Protein backbone atom coordinates (compact mmCIF):
# COMPACT_ATOMS: atom_id res chain seq x y z
CA UNK A 1 0.00 0.00 0.00
CA UNK A 2 1.20 3.45 -0.76
CA UNK A 3 1.18 6.39 1.63
CA UNK A 4 -1.84 8.00 -0.03
CA UNK A 5 -4.12 5.00 0.50
CA UNK A 6 -2.95 4.59 4.11
CA UNK A 7 -3.78 8.24 4.81
CA UNK A 8 -7.22 7.84 3.23
CA UNK A 9 -7.95 4.78 5.36
CA UNK A 10 -6.84 6.55 8.53
CA UNK A 11 -9.00 9.59 7.70
CA UNK A 12 -11.96 7.31 7.08
CA UNK A 13 -11.43 5.61 10.44
CA UNK A 14 -11.08 9.02 12.14
CA UNK A 15 -14.37 10.18 10.63
CA UNK A 16 -16.11 6.97 11.70
CA UNK A 17 -14.82 7.31 15.25
CA UNK A 18 -15.83 10.99 15.38
CA UNK A 19 -19.32 10.10 14.19
CA UNK A 20 -19.61 7.36 16.80
CA UNK A 21 -18.46 9.71 19.56
CA UNK A 22 -20.90 12.37 18.41
CA UNK A 23 -23.73 9.85 18.47
CA UNK A 24 -22.83 8.79 21.99
CA UNK A 25 -22.51 12.40 23.19
CA UNK A 26 -25.78 13.40 21.59
CA UNK A 27 -24.37 15.98 19.20
CA UNK A 28 -25.31 16.23 15.56
CA UNK A 29 -21.89 16.91 14.08
CA UNK A 30 -19.14 14.38 13.80
CA UNK A 31 -16.17 16.68 13.33
CA UNK A 32 -14.72 16.12 16.80
CA UNK A 33 -15.90 19.42 18.24
CA UNK A 34 -18.11 19.50 21.28
CA UNK A 35 -21.35 21.40 21.10
CA UNK A 36 -23.56 22.51 23.91
CA UNK A 37 -26.72 20.56 24.44
CA UNK A 38 -28.47 23.66 25.69
CA UNK A 39 -30.30 26.11 23.47
CA UNK A 40 -28.29 29.23 22.87
CA UNK A 41 -31.47 31.03 21.85
CA UNK A 42 -33.11 30.59 25.23
CA UNK A 43 -35.71 33.22 26.01
CA UNK A 44 -34.14 35.85 28.21
CA UNK A 45 -36.04 38.45 30.19
CA UNK A 46 -36.16 41.81 28.47
CA UNK A 47 -33.86 44.34 30.08
CA UNK A 48 -35.29 47.78 30.68
CA UNK A 49 -33.88 51.04 31.95
CA UNK A 50 -35.59 53.25 34.45
CA UNK A 51 -36.23 56.92 33.69
CA UNK A 52 -33.20 58.14 35.63
CA UNK A 53 -30.83 55.84 33.75
CA UNK A 54 -32.29 56.87 30.38
CA UNK A 55 -31.86 60.53 31.32
CA UNK A 56 -28.19 60.00 32.31
CA UNK A 57 -27.48 58.23 29.04
CA UNK A 58 -29.26 60.94 27.06
CA UNK A 59 -27.34 63.72 28.82
CA UNK A 60 -24.04 61.93 28.27
CA UNK A 61 -24.77 61.51 24.57
CA UNK A 62 -25.77 65.15 24.23
CA UNK A 63 -22.54 66.18 25.98
CA UNK A 64 -20.47 64.02 23.60
CA UNK A 65 -22.19 65.54 20.58
CA UNK A 66 -21.77 69.08 21.94
CA UNK A 67 -18.06 68.44 22.49
CA UNK A 68 -17.68 67.03 18.96
CA UNK A 69 -19.64 69.92 17.44
CA UNK A 70 -17.50 72.44 19.34
CA UNK A 71 -14.37 70.76 17.94
CA UNK A 72 -15.80 71.18 14.42
CA UNK A 73 -16.45 67.49 13.77
CA UNK A 74 -19.62 66.04 12.38
CA UNK A 75 -18.72 62.51 13.53
CA UNK A 76 -17.76 61.16 16.91
Coordinates of C-alpha atoms in Angstrom, one line a residue:
X1 CA 0.0 0.0 0.0
X2 CA 1.2 3.5 -0.8
X3 CA 1.2 6.4 1.6
X4 CA -1.8 8.0 0.0
X5 CA -4.1 5.0 0.5
X6 CA -2.9 4.6 4.1
X7 CA -3.8 8.2 4.8
X8 CA -7.2 7.8 3.2
X9 CA -8.0 4.8 5.4
X10 CA -6.8 6.6 8.5
X11 CA -9.0 9.6 7.7
X12 CA -12.0 7.3 7.1
X13 CA -11.4 5.6 10.4
X14 CA -11.1 9.0 12.1
X15 CA -14.4 10.2 10.6
X16 CA -16.1 7.0 11.7
X17 CA -14.8 7.3 15.3
X18 CA -15.8 11.0 15.4
X19 CA -19.3 10.1 14.2
X20 CA -19.6 7.4 16.8
X21 CA -18.5 9.7 19.6
X22 CA -20.9 12.4 18.4
X23 CA -23.7 9.9 18.5
X24 CA -22.8 8.8 22.0
X25 CA -22.5 12.4 23.2
X26 CA -25.8 13.4 21.6
X27 CA -24.4 16.0 19.2
X28 CA -25.3 16.2 15.6
X29 CA -21.9 16.9 14.1
X30 CA -19.1 14.4 13.8
X31 CA -16.2 16.7 13.3
X32 CA -14.7 16.1 16.8
X33 CA -15.9 19.4 18.2
X34 CA -18.1 19.5 21.3
X35 CA -21.3 21.4 21.1
X36 CA -23.6 22.5 23.9
X37 CA -26.7 20.6 24.4
X38 CA -28.5 23.7 25.7
X39 CA -30.3 26.1 23.5
X40 CA -28.3 29.2 22.9
X41 CA -31.5 31.0 21.8
X42 CA -33.1 30.6 25.2
X43 CA -35.7 33.2 26.0
X44 CA -34.1 35.8 28.2
X45 CA -36.0 38.5 30.2
X46 CA -36.2 41.8 28.5
X47 CA -33.9 44.3 30.1
X48 CA -35.3 47.8 30.7
X49 CA -33.9 51.0 32.0
X50 CA -35.6 53.3 34.5
X51 CA -36.2 56.9 33.7
X52 CA -33.2 58.1 35.6
X53 CA -30.8 55.8 33.7
X54 CA -32.3 56.9 30.4
X55 CA -31.9 60.5 31.3
X56 CA -28.2 60.0 32.3
X57 CA -27.5 58.2 29.0
X58 CA -29.3 60.9 27.1
X59 CA -27.3 63.7 28.8
X60 CA -24.0 61.9 28.3
X61 CA -24.8 61.5 24.6
X62 CA -25.8 65.2 24.2
X63 CA -22.5 66.2 26.0
X64 CA -20.5 64.0 23.6
X65 CA -22.2 65.5 20.6
X66 CA -21.8 69.1 21.9
X67 CA -18.1 68.4 22.5
X68 CA -17.7 67.0 19.0
X69 CA -19.6 69.9 17.4
X70 CA -17.5 72.4 19.3
X71 CA -14.4 70.8 17.9
X72 CA -15.8 71.2 14.4
X73 CA -16.4 67.5 13.8
X74 CA -19.6 66.0 12.4
X75 CA -18.7 62.5 13.5
X76 CA -17.8 61.2 16.9

